[in-house]
Amino acid sequence: MIPVQGYEGAQVAVLGLGRSGFATARALRDGGAEAICWDDNPVAREKAEAEGFVCRDLLKQGAFEGVAALIVSPGIPHLYPEPNPVVKAALLAGVPVDNDIGLFFRSFATREWDMYETTPQVVAVTGSNGKSTTSALIHHVLTEAGRRTQLAGNIGRGVLDLEPAEDGEVVVLELSSYQTDLARSLTPDICVFTNLSPDHLDRHAGMGGYFAAKRRLFAEGGPDRVVVGVDEDEGLYLAGQLSEGAADDRVIRVSIERKLTAAGWNVFARKGFLSEYRKGRQAGSIDLRAIKGLPGAHNHQNACAAYAVCRALGLAPRVIEAAFASFGGLPHRSQIIAEANGVTFVNDSKATNVDAAKMALSAFKRIRWICGGLEKEGGLGDLGASASEVEKAYVIGREAAGFAMQLKGVETEVCTTMGKAVARAIEDAQEGEVVLLAPAAASFDQYDSFEKRGDDFSARVKGYLAQR
């Protein structure tokens, strides 16, 4: 655990007692602060009280008297679409509002670091799609290379649940826009921006606010080096803002759409081959085509970003390539869960927006596509060439009929439930085809999370195949 620094002897309020909330309360206590906790769920409050924490209704008159700060869990809105009432009460009382990411960055470095031969470093990864795979891949490469490393943030452990850093350690954090938007301290050593596509627009009042939340990670802390995907205008703009000129190798540009061979430091992937160029000359290359854990162009983009970070950390190209080969991928992200009778079954439940689904569709041929769920703001848009390999779409979700109507040029069947969609896709599938779950929508109309949706798909596929 990372004890929180700077609040010794002070009262700090904690709003939201999920995974990050409890970790925050414990880390505050370990740092000598008194955590005052609140959650609307009485079960969560009972759990907190059982651990010895004081619970106080933070909407009561005078609740913030003597409170030094309010720490908010990521899912709680602080500005748009409107502030949570507790957050607004804190702001009206003049109490600073922060989150666990801000506490981590103010507390991670300690005096013990003066004794270390190599200062620990933090790599922070953000973007719309691919940040989990990119973070996990960086962590995997470092582990395979024998480097001390921990992985946390929006993936795996909460940031304050990490162990204090050892000599030379690299901490890899996946950070969502919810986390970067509010954190009062953001000081990573290396930052990654994978890409940007419409998501969480209500939380950020549109694309401008969404991009601004991501941009804070790069603008607030002044990282030593940044890795930026430049295939969208926002990434191109961000790289331009951070660079002092074409030859500034503190900015590593990444692309899967075009060759990047100009001055500076560039990593790109074309037709399954990753290339690194520095000062206009090739410095490394990897054939990604045979790496099963990284299928499709979207994973090649993730590989480029991870490669760039690992090179910035001093690893050789051949070391990175060997580690890529042993990467098994992440659950619910282009995950091959079964192969039977010449049909491959792929779980990409994490494709919760249209751009992520397009990437998944572009990674495979002859697809039986299971899609649908809680549609996000902006609708489905034009699937374009990404739908050219779809043999048929099997639509799930409470609004399956409306979702299906938007799939122009694609044969559809309204199934509503996962069970029916899996059964019908298996019945129709021919040898050489792929049954792909890539919903292009959130899960919350039928499932608690995209993980639960993916688990349901996997269980039903395996159960149905066992009966055949």
XYZ file of C-alpha atoms in Angstrom:
468
model
C 0.000 0.000 0.000
C 1.097 3.597 -0.719
C 0.555 5.667 2.450
C -0.884 9.064 1.518
C 1.461 11.958 2.277
C 0.550 15.510 3.196
C -2.546 14.936 5.352
C -1.000 13.761 8.634
C -3.407 14.569 11.493
C -6.067 15.938 9.125
C -9.595 14.802 8.359
C -10.122 13.774 4.712
C -13.550 12.854 3.358
C -13.906 9.870 1.002
C -16.983 9.666 -1.235
C -17.742 6.276 -2.796
C -16.709 3.006 -1.176
C -15.942 0.784 -4.128
C -12.521 -0.711 -4.803
C -10.721 2.622 -5.107
C -12.663 4.206 -2.238
C -11.685 1.568 0.298
C -8.075 1.595 -0.900
C -8.053 5.379 -0.512
C -9.441 5.264 3.027
C -6.852 2.670 4.073
C -3.987 4.579 2.450
C -5.079 7.794 4.184
C -5.140 6.009 7.521
C -1.692 4.515 6.885
C -0.427 8.031 6.164
C -1.717 9.376 9.471
C -4.955 11.006 8.291
C -8.496 10.353 9.540
C -10.729 9.147 6.697
C -14.364 10.257 6.958
C -16.295 7.919 4.652
C -19.643 8.034 2.885
C -21.520 5.924 0.356
C -25.243 5.857 -0.413
C -25.129 2.070 -0.077
C -25.649 1.069 3.584
C -23.849 -2.252 3.017
C -20.709 -0.368 1.950
C -20.974 1.873 5.007
C -21.309 -1.147 7.300
C -18.177 -2.636 5.766
C -16.285 0.623 6.318
C -17.420 0.862 9.933
C -16.371 -2.756 10.488
C -12.851 -1.682 9.466
C -12.942 1.121 12.011
C -13.700 4.025 9.674
C -16.077 6.820 10.635
C -19.031 7.234 8.262
C -20.696 10.644 8.036
C -23.491 11.881 5.789
C -21.586 14.500 3.814
C -24.777 16.350 2.861
C -25.599 17.266 6.443
C -25.106 20.848 7.596
C -21.512 21.417 8.685
C -20.295 18.067 7.348
C -17.194 19.670 5.805
C -16.133 21.694 8.840
C -12.521 20.800 9.579
C -12.209 18.628 6.457
C -8.986 19.175 4.485
C -10.080 17.540 1.196
C -12.750 15.423 -0.473
C -11.545 12.355 -2.379
C -14.030 11.166 -5.008
C -14.305 7.744 -6.670
C -13.927 7.853 -10.486
C -17.549 7.071 -11.360
C -18.933 10.042 -9.422
C -19.441 13.152 -11.616
C -17.858 16.362 -10.383
C -18.930 18.730 -13.169
C -20.905 17.231 -16.074
C -23.648 16.334 -16.692
C -24.016 17.932 -13.240
C -21.945 17.774 -10.059
C -22.773 15.179 -7.463
C -24.475 17.024 -4.541
C -21.668 16.075 -2.143
C -19.034 17.380 -4.541
C -20.922 20.639 -4.917
C -21.258 20.957 -1.145
C -17.483 20.543 -0.797
C -16.795 23.153 -3.450
C -19.216 25.595 -1.803
C -17.382 25.017 1.485
C -14.039 25.741 -0.198
C -12.812 22.165 0.272
C -10.420 20.890 -2.455
C -11.689 17.891 -4.458
C -9.273 15.201 -5.635
C -9.174 11.491 -6.474
C -6.937 8.515 -5.738
C -4.763 9.230 -8.798
C -3.934 12.675 -7.450
C -3.124 11.178 -4.028
C -0.899 8.552 -5.654
C 1.225 11.063 -7.531
C 1.696 13.247 -4.445
C 2.628 10.218 -2.330
C 4.531 7.756 -4.534
C 8.012 9.287 -4.217
C 9.603 8.927 -0.763
C 12.853 9.867 0.932
C 14.013 6.261 0.557
C 14.456 6.979 -3.146
C 17.569 9.018 -2.278
C 19.241 5.684 -1.502
C 18.293 4.073 -4.828
C 20.750 3.603 -7.661
C 17.977 4.011 -10.274
C 14.966 6.245 -9.614
C 11.599 4.457 -10.052
C 9.477 5.601 -12.977
C 5.771 5.817 -13.784
C 4.329 5.099 -17.233
C 0.748 6.371 -17.657
C -1.416 5.176 -20.555
C -4.634 6.851 -21.673
C -6.825 7.033 -24.799
C -10.219 5.782 -25.943
C -9.322 2.274 -27.107
C -6.427 -0.062 -26.504
C -5.134 1.405 -23.258
C -5.677 -1.811 -21.260
C -3.862 -3.991 -23.787
C -1.087 -1.414 -24.191
C -0.601 -1.175 -20.419
C -0.635 -4.946 -19.951
C 1.768 -5.421 -22.865
C 4.268 -2.920 -21.452
C 4.068 -4.656 -18.087
C 4.506 -8.069 -19.738
C 7.579 -6.975 -21.709
C 9.210 -5.468 -18.629
C 8.494 -8.624 -16.626
C 9.933 -10.865 -19.346
C 12.999 -8.617 -19.501
C 13.583 -9.050 -15.772
C 12.655 -5.485 -14.796
C 10.774 -4.805 -11.563
C 7.277 -3.610 -12.485
C 3.730 -3.218 -11.155
C 0.465 -2.704 -13.091
C -2.493 -0.732 -11.734
C -5.078 2.010 -12.295
C -8.076 1.289 -14.464
C -6.798 -2.283 -14.830
C -6.147 -4.711 -11.997
C -5.199 -3.077 -8.708
C -6.093 0.362 -7.436
C -3.131 2.752 -7.499
C -2.952 3.110 -3.731
C -2.927 -0.687 -3.353
C 0.494 -0.818 -5.013
C 3.567 -1.690 -3.003
C 6.101 1.103 -2.384
C 8.536 1.242 -5.292
C 11.824 -0.609 -5.223
C 15.093 0.474 -6.794
C 14.666 0.849 -10.574
C 11.025 -0.227 -10.630
C 8.583 0.837 -13.352
C 4.912 1.300 -12.450
C 2.508 1.082 -15.390
C -0.852 2.834 -14.945
C -3.880 2.647 -17.204
C -5.818 5.888 -16.678
C -9.318 6.699 -17.900
C -10.644 10.169 -18.620
C -12.613 9.946 -15.358
C -9.307 9.590 -13.520
C -7.233 12.183 -15.362
C -9.989 14.813 -15.372
C -9.998 15.427 -11.618
C -6.544 14.466 -10.304
C -4.818 17.500 -8.776
C -1.372 15.967 -9.234
C -0.276 14.257 -12.465
C 3.479 13.683 -12.754
C 4.241 10.531 -14.793
C 7.654 10.068 -16.400
C 6.306 8.665 -19.677
C 2.782 9.281 -21.035
C 0.952 7.387 -23.779
C -2.007 8.621 -25.844
C -3.347 5.699 -27.883
C -6.207 7.272 -29.871
C -9.461 9.185 -29.470
C -13.015 8.321 -30.467
C -16.418 9.461 -29.090
C -17.018 8.047 -25.610
C -18.280 9.298 -22.235
C -19.522 12.441 -23.962
C -22.199 13.176 -21.355
C -19.584 13.051 -18.582
C -17.336 15.536 -20.397
C -19.959 17.687 -22.180
C -18.811 16.631 -25.650
C -15.653 15.695 -27.534
C -13.820 18.887 -26.584
C -14.228 18.190 -22.885
C -13.348 14.524 -23.383
C -10.105 15.402 -25.184
C -9.315 18.051 -22.570
C -9.602 15.419 -19.823
C -7.080 13.212 -21.646
C -4.807 16.144 -22.455
C -4.408 17.040 -18.764
C -2.161 14.013 -18.294
C 0.336 15.507 -20.739
C -0.040 19.198 -19.970
C -0.165 19.206 -16.156
C 2.804 17.090 -15.187
C 5.432 17.731 -17.852
C 6.467 14.111 -18.566
C 10.017 13.456 -19.770
C 8.772 11.602 -22.850
C 5.422 11.057 -24.569
C 4.132 8.431 -27.003
C 1.281 9.772 -29.129
C -0.950 8.042 -31.661
C -1.254 10.524 -34.532
C -3.938 8.857 -36.658
C -6.633 11.220 -35.335
C -6.513 14.996 -35.481
C -6.461 15.256 -31.692
C -3.348 13.097 -31.413
C -1.653 14.977 -34.237
C -2.470 18.257 -32.476
C -1.241 16.946 -29.111
C 2.070 15.777 -30.588
C 2.509 19.190 -32.195
C 1.830 21.002 -28.938
C 4.320 18.900 -27.000
C 7.116 18.976 -29.559
C 9.715 21.733 -29.968
C 10.325 20.748 -33.575
C 10.466 17.900 -36.079
C 13.654 16.457 -34.561
C 12.440 16.575 -30.936
C 12.694 12.927 -29.867
C 10.926 13.526 -26.560
C 7.756 12.944 -28.622
C 7.462 9.472 -30.167
C 4.775 9.440 -32.850
C 2.835 6.227 -33.524
C 0.677 5.287 -36.536
C -1.014 2.328 -38.209
C -2.270 4.397 -41.130
C 0.924 5.770 -42.666
C 4.695 5.495 -42.685
C 6.472 7.883 -40.340
C 10.042 8.288 -41.528
C 10.747 11.976 -40.928
C 13.225 13.379 -38.425
C 12.507 12.577 -34.811
C 11.389 9.291 -33.257
C 8.601 7.328 -34.938
C 7.032 3.878 -34.664
C 4.468 2.617 -37.169
C 2.924 -0.639 -38.389
C 2.042 -1.433 -41.999
C 0.738 -4.770 -43.309
C 1.658 -6.495 -40.059
C 5.210 -5.168 -39.763
C 6.256 -2.785 -36.999
C 9.043 -0.335 -37.866
C 10.989 2.094 -35.707
C 12.620 5.130 -37.311
C 14.966 7.592 -35.617
C 16.439 10.592 -37.387
C 15.050 9.289 -40.660
C 16.712 5.870 -40.406
C 15.239 2.514 -39.468
C 16.314 1.432 -35.979
C 14.214 -1.707 -35.456
C 11.429 -3.885 -36.845
C 9.124 -6.728 -35.743
C 6.877 -9.056 -37.752
C 3.594 -8.935 -35.799
C 1.595 -11.251 -38.060
C 2.302 -14.485 -36.207
C 1.725 -13.111 -32.701
C -1.617 -14.635 -31.661
C -2.048 -12.356 -28.659
C -2.031 -9.257 -30.892
C -4.444 -9.856 -33.799
C -5.572 -7.057 -36.112
C -4.539 -3.500 -36.854
C -5.877 -2.163 -33.543
C -3.566 -4.492 -31.630
C -0.712 -3.507 -33.917
C -1.325 0.061 -32.785
C -1.145 -1.136 -29.180
C 2.086 -2.977 -30.005
C 3.601 0.182 -31.512
C 2.807 2.209 -28.398
C 4.134 -0.469 -26.045
C 7.264 -0.907 -28.168
C 7.909 2.841 -28.070
C 7.626 2.939 -24.272
C 9.911 -0.047 -23.819
C 12.489 1.456 -26.168
C 12.300 4.701 -24.203
C 13.001 2.626 -21.079
C 16.146 1.256 -22.708
C 15.102 -2.204 -23.891
C 16.514 -3.602 -27.127
C 14.209 -4.420 -30.070
C 14.979 -8.155 -29.938
C 14.127 -8.285 -26.221
C 10.782 -6.604 -26.929
C 10.066 -8.920 -29.864
C 10.688 -12.040 -27.766
C 8.320 -10.777 -25.065
C 5.620 -9.887 -27.624
C 5.667 -13.496 -28.827
C 4.701 -14.792 -25.372
C 1.931 -12.243 -24.750
C -1.385 -14.055 -24.442
C -3.682 -11.041 -24.753
C -6.305 -9.867 -22.274
C -9.738 -11.331 -21.504
C -12.613 -9.706 -23.423
C -10.252 -8.071 -25.937
C -10.078 -10.039 -29.218
C -9.765 -13.118 -27.029
C -10.012 -16.464 -28.838
C -12.090 -18.606 -26.496
C -12.786 -21.693 -28.635
C -12.241 -23.342 -32.007
C -14.571 -26.085 -33.212
C -15.429 -27.543 -36.611
C -13.297 -24.938 -38.318
C -15.122 -22.043 -36.594
C -13.255 -19.606 -34.324
C -15.027 -17.904 -31.411
C -13.730 -14.494 -30.323
C -14.728 -12.490 -27.240
C -14.225 -8.730 -27.680
C -16.813 -7.583 -25.145
C -14.542 -4.599 -24.350
C -15.499 -3.139 -27.763
C -18.014 -0.855 -26.062
C -17.985 1.883 -28.695
C -18.258 1.980 -32.470
C -14.601 2.639 -33.223
C -13.507 -0.304 -31.066
C -16.010 -2.554 -32.834
C -14.727 -1.367 -36.230
C -11.214 -2.355 -35.210
C -12.396 -5.805 -34.124
C -14.335 -6.320 -37.356
C -11.271 -5.333 -39.374
C -9.154 -7.983 -37.654
C -11.057 -11.033 -38.936
C -12.587 -12.515 -42.093
C -16.047 -14.039 -42.657
C -17.676 -12.873 -39.437
C -20.861 -13.863 -37.600
C -21.147 -10.691 -35.556
C -22.899 -10.549 -32.158
C -23.514 -6.898 -31.322
C -25.845 -4.537 -29.489
C -26.491 -3.244 -25.992
C -26.861 0.193 -24.480
C -26.177 2.529 -27.383
C -23.789 5.391 -26.705
C -24.288 9.022 -27.654
C -23.697 9.618 -31.354
C -25.244 6.343 -32.533
C -23.508 3.776 -34.680
C -22.400 6.032 -37.490
C -21.106 4.463 -40.698
C -19.380 1.105 -40.277
C -18.042 1.449 -43.818
C -15.420 -1.045 -44.995
C -15.141 -2.593 -41.530
C -18.470 -4.376 -42.108
C -17.439 -5.882 -45.447
C -16.514 -9.222 -43.845
C -19.748 -9.532 -41.835
C -21.824 -12.464 -43.043
C -24.629 -11.640 -40.622
C -25.222 -9.659 -37.424
C -27.044 -11.141 -34.416
C -28.296 -8.222 -32.326
C -28.751 -8.376 -28.552
C -29.984 -5.866 -25.979
C -33.260 -4.356 -24.870
C -33.300 -2.042 -27.896
C -32.083 -4.687 -30.333
C -34.620 -3.837 -33.052
C -33.627 -0.164 -33.130
C -29.946 -1.093 -33.087
C -30.428 -3.505 -36.000
C -32.121 -0.823 -38.100
C -28.918 1.237 -38.034
C -26.783 -1.556 -39.508
C -27.144 -0.497 -43.118
C -26.020 -3.032 -45.700
C -25.660 -5.832 -43.142
C -27.998 -8.811 -42.847
C -29.362 -8.785 -39.297
C -31.335 -10.985 -36.936
C -32.867 -9.545 -33.785
C -32.043 -11.990 -31.004
C -32.300 -9.763 -27.888
C -30.598 -12.298 -25.589
C -27.043 -13.606 -25.632
C -28.280 -17.180 -25.453
C -30.298 -16.900 -28.653
C -27.577 -14.946 -30.456
C -24.927 -17.561 -29.687
C -27.220 -20.428 -30.666
C -28.222 -18.842 -33.971
C -24.648 -17.835 -34.854
C -23.378 -21.356 -34.199
C -26.187 -22.871 -36.244
C -25.349 -20.611 -39.202
C -21.548 -20.666 -38.980
C -19.558 -22.455 -41.670
C -16.005 -23.757 -41.647
C -13.503 -20.900 -41.828
C -15.837 -18.353 -40.238
C -15.505 -16.384 -37.000
C -18.227 -15.866 -34.393
C -17.292 -12.489 -32.911
C -18.747 -10.674 -29.919
C -17.926 -6.982 -30.498
C -20.997 -5.136 -29.159
C -20.279 -1.513 -30.212
C -22.332 -0.576 -27.141
C -22.222 -0.508 -23.357
C -23.413 -3.514 -21.390
C -25.549 -1.882 -18.731
C -28.957 -2.637 -20.266
C -28.446 -6.349 -19.519
C -25.163 -6.797 -17.604
C -23.327 -5.143 -14.724
C -20.134 -4.806 -16.785
C -18.538 -5.685 -20.096
C -16.685 -8.446 -18.227
C -19.968 -10.089 -17.200
C -21.214 -9.834 -20.794
C -18.035 -11.448 -22.116
C -18.180 -14.180 -19.491
C -21.777 -14.942 -20.498
C -20.788 -15.180 -24.162
C -17.878 -17.497 -23.346
C -19.961 -19.739 -21.093
C -22.758 -20.053 -23.628
C -20.366 -20.834 -26.474
C -18.622 -23.548 -24.483
C -21.911 -24.939 -23.177
C -23.476 -25.036 -26.632
C -20.410 -26.675 -28.182
C -20.324 -29.303 -25.429
C -23.826 -30.416 -26.406
C -23.046 -30.840 -30.098
